[in-house]
Tab-separated table of C-alpha atoms and ligand atoms in Angstrom:
chain	number	residue	atom	x	y	z
A	1	MET	CA	0.000	0.000	0.000
A	2	ASP	CA	1.485	3.354	-1.029
A	3	SER	CA	-1.429	5.649	-0.371
A	4	LEU	CA	-3.958	5.808	2.425
A	5	THR	CA	-7.118	7.907	2.413
A	6	ILE	CA	-8.922	8.281	5.722
A	7	ARG	CA	-11.631	10.490	7.138
A	8	ARG	CA	-10.117	13.750	8.293
A	9	PRO	CA	-8.704	13.247	11.791
A	10	ASP	CA	-9.297	15.335	14.913
A	11	ASP	CA	-6.923	16.108	17.757
A	12	TRP	CA	-8.627	15.298	21.051
A	13	HIS	CA	-5.933	16.992	23.185
A	14	LEU	CA	-4.106	20.095	21.993
A	15	HIS	CA	-2.373	23.106	23.547
A	16	LEU	CA	-2.687	26.193	21.374
A	17	ARG	CA	-1.618	28.794	24.010
A	18	ASP	CA	-2.518	32.447	23.400
A	19	ASP	CA	-1.457	35.674	21.684
A	20	ASP	CA	1.727	35.477	19.554
A	21	MET	CA	2.296	31.798	20.373
A	22	LEU	CA	-1.290	30.950	19.373
A	23	ARG	CA	-0.886	32.739	16.059
A	24	ALA	CA	2.440	30.991	15.440
A	25	VAL	CA	1.332	27.412	16.215
A	26	ALA	CA	-2.344	27.311	15.128
A	27	PRO	CA	-1.503	26.663	11.427
A	28	SER	CA	0.517	23.581	12.443
A	29	SER	CA	-2.741	21.801	13.356
A	30	SER	CA	-4.588	22.686	10.156
A	31	VAL	CA	-4.923	19.039	9.039
A	32	MET	CA	-7.077	18.362	12.104
A	33	GLY	CA	-10.781	18.905	11.543
A	34	ARG	CA	-11.427	19.719	15.185
A	35	ALA	CA	-9.318	19.896	18.312
A	36	ILE	CA	-10.084	19.769	21.999
A	37	VAL	CA	-8.172	22.793	23.204
A	38	MET	CA	-6.651	22.685	26.664
A	39	PRO	CA	-7.516	25.489	29.075
A	40	ASN	CA	-4.189	25.800	30.960
A	41	LEU	CA	-3.485	29.399	30.023
A	42	VAL	CA	-2.227	31.937	32.549
A	43	PRO	CA	-4.750	32.743	33.953
A	44	PRO	CA	-6.662	29.568	33.067
A	45	VAL	CA	-9.905	29.333	31.084
A	46	VAL	CA	-12.318	28.839	33.987
A	47	THR	CA	-15.680	30.342	33.072
A	48	LYS	CA	-18.037	30.198	30.136
A	49	ALA	CA	-17.129	33.813	29.349
A	50	ASP	CA	-13.401	32.914	29.351
A	51	ALA	CA	-14.099	30.065	26.920
A	52	VAL	CA	-16.117	32.251	24.547
A	53	ALA	CA	-13.352	34.862	24.443
A	54	TYR	CA	-10.597	32.238	23.983
A	55	ARG	CA	-12.589	30.471	21.263
A	56	ASP	CA	-12.849	33.742	19.359
A	57	ARG	CA	-9.093	34.366	19.649
A	58	ILE	CA	-8.403	30.832	18.340
A	59	ARG	CA	-10.703	31.309	15.367
A	60	ALA	CA	-9.097	34.670	14.640
A	61	ALA	CA	-5.718	32.899	14.644
A	62	GLY	CA	-6.976	30.636	11.861
A	63	PHE	CA	-8.077	27.420	13.586
A	64	SER	CA	-11.771	27.199	12.711
A	65	ASN	CA	-13.125	24.343	14.813
A	66	PRO	CA	-11.813	24.470	18.364
A	67	LEU	CA	-13.707	22.360	20.891
A	68	MET	CA	-13.383	24.301	24.110
A	69	THR	CA	-12.731	23.061	27.631
A	70	LEU	CA	-12.968	24.665	31.059
A	71	TYR	CA	-10.264	24.313	33.674
A	72	LEU	CA	-11.793	22.804	36.805
A	73	THR	CA	-10.893	24.649	40.009
A	74	GLU	CA	-12.093	24.276	43.568
A	75	ASP	CA	-14.116	27.479	42.989
A	76	THR	CA	-15.741	26.405	39.726
A	77	ASP	CA	-19.422	27.350	39.587
A	78	PRO	CA	-21.337	24.176	38.606
A	79	ALA	CA	-24.173	26.200	37.019
A	80	ASP	CA	-21.724	28.052	34.754
A	81	VAL	CA	-20.207	24.750	33.549
A	82	VAL	CA	-23.608	23.243	32.829
A	83	ALA	CA	-24.715	26.384	30.972
A	84	ALA	CA	-21.498	26.484	28.932
A	85	HIS	CA	-22.083	22.899	27.831
A	86	ALA	CA	-25.815	23.318	27.197
A	87	GLU	CA	-25.123	26.363	25.015
A	88	GLY	CA	-22.513	24.487	22.990
A	89	VAL	CA	-19.625	26.661	24.182
A	90	ILE	CA	-17.629	23.779	25.690
A	91	THR	CA	-17.165	20.116	24.861
A	92	ALA	CA	-15.587	19.025	28.150
A	93	VAL	CA	-14.043	20.068	31.453
A	94	LYS	CA	-10.388	19.401	32.288
A	95	LEU	CA	-9.196	18.301	35.704
A	96	TYR	CA	-5.545	18.988	36.537
A	97	PRO	CA	-4.345	17.819	39.938
A	98	ALA	CA	-2.642	20.938	41.342
A	99	GLY	CA	1.045	20.961	40.529
A	100	ALA	CA	0.854	18.035	38.079
A	101	THR	CA	2.112	19.916	35.043
A	102	THR	CA	2.503	23.223	33.176
A	103	ASN	CA	0.197	25.919	34.573
A	104	SER	CA	-1.615	23.574	36.920
A	105	ALA	CA	-1.288	25.713	40.065
A	106	SER	CA	-5.037	26.488	40.009
A	107	GLY	CA	-5.898	22.800	39.726
A	108	VAL	CA	-7.513	20.515	42.247
A	109	ARG	CA	-5.876	19.891	45.653
A	110	ASP	CA	-8.914	18.683	47.533
A	111	PHE	CA	-10.943	16.303	45.379
A	112	ASP	CA	-13.910	16.636	47.745
A	113	ALA	CA	-14.086	20.342	46.890
A	114	VAL	CA	-15.020	19.581	43.257
A	115	ARG	CA	-17.724	17.037	44.063
A	116	PRO	CA	-20.592	19.486	43.454
A	117	ALA	CA	-19.191	20.395	40.032
A	118	LEU	CA	-18.636	16.731	39.134
A	119	ALA	CA	-22.153	15.829	40.298
A	120	ALA	CA	-23.638	18.600	38.156
A	121	MET	CA	-21.572	17.457	35.164
A	122	GLU	CA	-22.611	13.865	35.658
A	123	GLU	CA	-26.260	14.910	35.774
A	124	ALA	CA	-25.969	17.140	32.684
A	125	GLY	CA	-23.760	14.794	30.628
A	126	VAL	CA	-20.659	17.024	30.559
A	127	PRO	CA	-17.514	14.951	29.858
A	128	LEU	CA	-14.476	15.183	32.144
A	129	CYS	CA	-10.914	14.984	30.781
A	130	LEU	CA	-8.321	13.911	33.338
A	131	HIS	CA	-4.637	14.609	33.704
A	132	GLY	CA	-4.076	11.298	35.461
A	133	GLU	CA	-1.120	11.807	37.774
A	134	VAL	CA	-0.840	12.191	41.529
A	135	THR	CA	1.435	14.935	42.719
A	136	ASP	CA	2.460	13.698	46.160
A	137	ARG	CA	6.120	14.416	46.806
A	138	GLU	CA	6.754	10.864	48.003
A	139	ILE	CA	5.430	9.201	44.826
A	140	ASP	CA	8.123	8.573	42.235
A	141	ILE	CA	7.507	10.463	39.011
A	142	PHE	CA	7.471	7.224	36.983
A	143	ASP	CA	4.694	5.856	39.243
A	144	ARG	CA	2.466	8.919	39.294
A	145	GLU	CA	0.048	7.718	36.646
A	146	SER	CA	-0.448	4.239	38.070
A	147	ALA	CA	-0.883	5.717	41.575
A	148	PHE	CA	-3.561	8.063	40.231
A	149	LEU	CA	-5.667	5.115	39.064
A	150	ASP	CA	-6.031	3.669	42.575
A	151	LYS	CA	-5.852	6.793	44.701
A	152	ARG	CA	-7.895	9.257	42.638
A	153	LEU	CA	-9.647	7.730	39.663
A	154	GLU	CA	-11.194	4.719	41.373
A	155	PRO	CA	-12.963	6.774	44.082
A	156	LEU	CA	-13.976	9.435	41.553
A	157	ARG	CA	-15.441	6.848	39.185
A	158	LYS	CA	-17.309	5.114	41.990
A	159	ALA	CA	-18.751	8.398	43.258
A	160	HIS	CA	-19.824	9.445	39.743
A	161	PRO	CA	-20.553	6.254	37.816
A	162	SER	CA	-22.293	8.028	34.911
A	163	LEU	CA	-19.715	10.770	34.414
A	164	LYS	CA	-18.127	10.431	30.969
A	165	LEU	CA	-14.374	10.200	31.489
A	166	THR	CA	-11.419	10.611	29.158
A	167	LEU	CA	-8.086	9.587	30.626
A	168	GLU	CA	-5.685	11.866	28.783
A	169	HIS	CA	-2.291	10.934	27.375
A	170	VAL	CA	-2.070	7.459	28.903
A	171	THR	CA	1.521	6.271	29.295
A	172	THR	CA	1.402	2.952	31.162
A	173	LYS	CA	0.078	-0.557	30.727
A	174	ASP	CA	-1.686	0.022	34.063
A	175	ALA	CA	-3.695	2.876	32.533
A	176	VAL	CA	-4.457	0.858	29.391
A	177	ASP	CA	-5.765	-1.989	31.537
A	178	TYR	CA	-7.827	0.406	33.652
A	179	VAL	CA	-9.417	2.052	30.610
A	180	ARG	CA	-10.381	-1.354	29.269
A	181	ALA	CA	-11.676	-2.696	32.560
A	182	HIS	CA	-13.955	0.284	33.093
A	183	ASP	CA	-14.769	1.143	29.494
A	184	LEU	CA	-13.398	4.698	29.574
A	185	GLY	CA	-12.017	6.700	26.655
A	186	ALA	CA	-8.337	7.594	26.443
A	187	THR	CA	-6.000	9.612	24.263
A	188	ILE	CA	-2.465	8.577	23.307
A	189	THR	CA	0.269	10.964	22.138
A	190	VAL	CA	2.621	10.148	19.305
A	191	GLN	CA	5.738	10.598	21.431
A	192	HIS	CA	4.504	7.957	23.881
A	193	LEU	CA	4.022	5.551	20.943
A	194	MET	CA	7.470	6.285	19.468
A	195	LEU	CA	9.742	6.679	22.472
A	196	ASP	CA	10.557	5.192	25.836
A	197	ARG	CA	12.496	6.690	28.716
A	198	ASN	CA	15.816	5.431	27.376
A	199	ASP	CA	15.360	7.677	24.360
A	200	MET	CA	15.150	10.630	26.748
A	201	LEU	CA	17.885	9.694	29.232
A	202	VAL	CA	20.543	7.386	27.751
A	203	GLY	CA	23.655	9.037	26.348
A	204	GLY	CA	22.563	12.486	27.485
A	205	MET	CA	19.369	14.133	28.629
A	206	ARG	CA	17.104	15.338	25.833
A	207	PRO	CA	14.866	18.160	27.030
A	208	HIS	CA	12.701	18.087	23.914
A	209	TYR	CA	11.556	14.592	24.922
A	210	TYR	CA	10.570	15.727	28.404
A	211	CYS	CA	6.809	15.863	28.756
A	212	LEU	CA	4.265	14.932	31.407
A	213	PRO	CA	3.306	12.253	32.083
A	214	ILE	CA	6.967	11.378	31.614
A	215	LEU	CA	8.064	8.730	29.081
A	216	LYS	CA	8.018	5.256	30.598
A	217	ARG	CA	9.697	1.868	30.022
A	218	ALA	CA	9.550	0.127	26.645
A	219	ARG	CA	7.028	-2.447	27.864
A	220	HIS	CA	4.572	0.370	28.569
A	221	ARG	CA	5.120	1.814	25.111
A	222	ASP	CA	4.399	-1.632	23.682
A	223	ALA	CA	1.115	-1.757	25.615
A	224	LEU	CA	0.122	1.679	24.284
A	225	LEU	CA	0.848	0.627	20.718
A	226	GLU	CA	-1.182	-2.528	21.140
A	227	ALA	CA	-4.102	-0.521	22.545
A	228	ALA	CA	-3.927	2.179	19.858
A	229	THR	CA	-3.926	-0.373	17.061
A	230	THR	CA	-6.606	-2.737	18.352
A	231	ASP	CA	-9.056	-1.047	20.712
A	232	ASP	CA	-11.703	1.549	19.839
A	233	ARG	CA	-11.575	3.112	23.308
A	234	PHE	CA	-8.247	4.760	22.421
A	235	PHE	CA	-7.883	7.735	20.098
A	236	LEU	CA	-5.602	10.455	18.832
A	237	GLY	CA	-4.663	13.283	21.187
A	238	THR	CA	-1.293	14.809	20.436
A	239	ASP	CA	-0.873	16.857	23.620
A	240	SER	CA	1.238	19.015	21.317
A	241	ALA	CA	2.584	21.526	23.842
A	242	PRO	CA	4.737	24.335	22.470
A	243	HIS	CA	7.277	26.080	24.682
A	244	PRO	CA	9.831	28.636	23.497
A	245	LEU	CA	13.309	27.251	22.951
A	246	HIS	CA	14.762	29.040	25.988
A	247	ALA	CA	12.181	27.320	28.227
A	248	LYS	CA	13.028	23.855	26.872
A	249	GLU	CA	16.800	24.200	26.723
A	250	ALA	CA	17.112	25.432	30.280
A	251	GLU	CA	18.476	24.502	33.687
A	252	CYS	CA	14.893	23.549	34.618
A	253	CYS	CA	13.198	22.560	31.389
A	254	ALA	CA	9.470	22.983	30.680
A	255	ALA	CA	7.366	19.862	30.006
A	256	GLY	CA	5.933	19.376	26.556
A	257	CYS	CA	6.663	18.129	23.043
A	258	PHE	CA	5.607	20.270	20.092
A	259	THR	CA	4.432	17.513	17.760
A	260	ALA	CA	1.648	19.239	15.811
A	261	PRO	CA	3.630	19.835	12.573
A	262	LEU	CA	4.376	16.126	12.108
A	263	ALA	CA	1.752	14.404	14.222
A	264	LEU	CA	-0.256	12.641	11.521
A	265	PRO	CA	2.785	11.394	9.507
A	266	ALA	CA	4.346	10.228	12.768
A	267	TYR	CA	1.245	8.309	13.902
A	268	ALA	CA	1.022	6.780	10.397
A	269	THR	CA	4.672	5.727	10.598
A	270	VAL	CA	4.226	3.904	13.923
A	271	PHE	CA	0.983	2.273	12.800
A	272	ASP	CA	2.770	1.080	9.643
A	273	GLU	CA	5.677	-0.304	11.700
A	274	ALA	CA	3.092	-2.205	13.764
A	275	GLY	CA	1.471	-3.598	10.606
A	276	ALA	CA	-1.723	-1.758	11.507
A	277	LEU	CA	-2.208	0.974	8.910
A	278	ASP	CA	-5.733	-0.319	8.390
A	279	ARG	CA	-6.449	0.765	12.003
A	280	LEU	CA	-5.199	4.335	11.661
A	281	GLU	CA	-8.558	5.722	10.566
A	282	ALA	CA	-10.350	4.303	13.602
A	283	PHE	CA	-7.740	5.732	15.977
A	284	ALA	CA	-7.357	9.119	14.300
A	285	SER	CA	-10.794	9.860	12.905
A	286	LEU	CA	-13.577	7.621	14.265
A	287	ASN	CA	-13.034	6.594	17.896
A	288	GLY	CA	-12.762	10.135	19.271
A	289	PRO	CA	-15.970	11.437	17.713
A	290	ARG	CA	-17.805	8.313	18.853
A	291	HIS	CA	-16.576	8.787	22.420
A	292	TYR	CA	-17.743	12.406	22.441
A	293	GLY	CA	-21.044	11.681	20.657
A	294	LEU	CA	-20.086	13.714	17.578
A	295	PRO	CA	-20.164	12.731	13.900
A	296	PRO	CA	-16.853	12.011	12.170
A	297	ASN	CA	-15.607	14.654	9.753
A	298	ASP	CA	-17.172	14.561	6.282
A	299	ASP	CA	-14.045	15.016	4.199
A	300	THR	CA	-10.868	12.943	3.885
A	301	VAL	CA	-7.090	13.327	3.927
A	302	THR	CA	-4.603	11.263	1.957
A	303	LEU	CA	-1.237	10.065	3.205
A	304	VAL	CA	1.380	8.711	0.802
A	305	ARG	CA	4.669	6.927	1.353
A	306	GLY	CA	7.504	9.390	1.655
A	307	THR	CA	9.364	11.574	4.098
A	308	PRO	CA	7.610	14.756	5.131
A	309	ASP	CA	9.417	18.050	4.961
A	310	ILE	CA	9.197	19.241	8.566
A	311	PRO	CA	10.617	22.617	9.586
A	312	PRO	CA	12.996	22.337	12.582
A	313	LYS	CA	11.288	25.292	14.237
A	314	VAL	CA	7.967	27.090	14.130
A	315	GLY	CA	8.588	30.607	15.381
A	316	ASP	CA	10.653	30.194	18.516
A	317	VAL	CA	9.524	26.608	19.154
A	318	ALA	CA	11.553	23.525	18.264
A	319	VAL	CA	9.485	20.924	16.452
A	320	PHE	CA	9.591	17.433	17.978
A	321	ASP	CA	12.294	15.343	16.301
A	322	PRO	CA	11.725	11.590	16.690
A	323	ALA	CA	15.334	10.998	15.518
A	324	ARG	CA	14.257	8.450	12.947
A	325	PRO	CA	12.794	8.840	9.487
A	326	LEU	CA	9.056	9.187	9.075
A	327	THR	CA	7.782	7.046	6.241
A	328	TRP	CA	4.408	8.665	5.526
A	329	THR	CA	3.579	12.186	4.477
A	330	LEU	CA	0.471	14.183	3.706
A	331	GLN	CA	-0.359	14.403	0.031
B	401	DOR	O1	4.103	17.840	28.851
B	401	DOR	C1	3.085	18.461	29.073
B	401	DOR	N1	2.940	19.747	28.672
B	401	DOR	N2	2.097	17.861	29.741
B	401	DOR	C2	1.018	18.525	30.143
B	401	DOR	O2	0.188	17.937	30.770
B	401	DOR	C3	0.886	19.980	29.885
B	401	DOR	C4	1.682	20.396	28.747
B	401	DOR	C5	1.841	21.895	28.631
B	401	DOR	O3	0.854	22.615	28.788
B	401	DOR	O4	2.963	22.356	28.357
B	402	ZN	ZN1	-1.838	18.443	27.699
């Protein structure tokens, strides 16, 4: 097979930032029909009014179909969330455990404090996207996702059995197993399918591979690839997270891989390596819409064999370099 035409994909987890950065990176996601846009701006997107204003700035920057999210805080007004969803302003709400990642200081410390908001969302059918990591100092960073499943997700799921959950950017076999056992939805990034922690740490430390949740062992990557290529509960979410070069190549480097410019060719390359190109359309274009109760995109995109021409930088942001050739490109 030298050419592959699939329904136009969507990105179910994307950071577009704001202002100059937004204008610089928005065109890099133009192949995506829609994108769930993360709300971790400074200050975060917390209210319906914030989401309306941010949506308009994204459209003005040239990305036409953003699906907005609200950043859940301990002060979130449940009625505002429900209204934002009912009026079609937002697609989901994002829960960041406080301190888990970039701009998560306003996130949730006390999970009991967000119970009223979660109950209202459950009642009104508002989906919840989860950054699934605990932040306790004593929990090793490589164990933070698996600890989240037992300590946070299990009680949350039991308290709100009808709440629609998306476990974002899963990175462990433990998370894959949990998603399957409880029939959740989950996104998988392309860097977590391509790389393991050796790629980041052996022979020198590569800051452009540092993201959160952090890259794990090869056996976890294998489990992610198996899930992405066989199971309709898993779908494309790049977590493309641009940071300026000086923030990545720094004494204390920011978390995030800017994968948007090569995301689809890179996913196609790993699916091809796994002998699963016939499953790319489900992962990239069908499973996400089904999870969110939306129709797939009407039009198609075509990938052909070949090496894409990827710029090393977009503005002041280094583009993710998987350090191996990509074998599919957009026609
Ligand atoms: O690596 C990451 N970068 N993980 C996240 O969860 C947030 C993101 C960002 O906003 O930079
Ligand atoms: Zn993210």
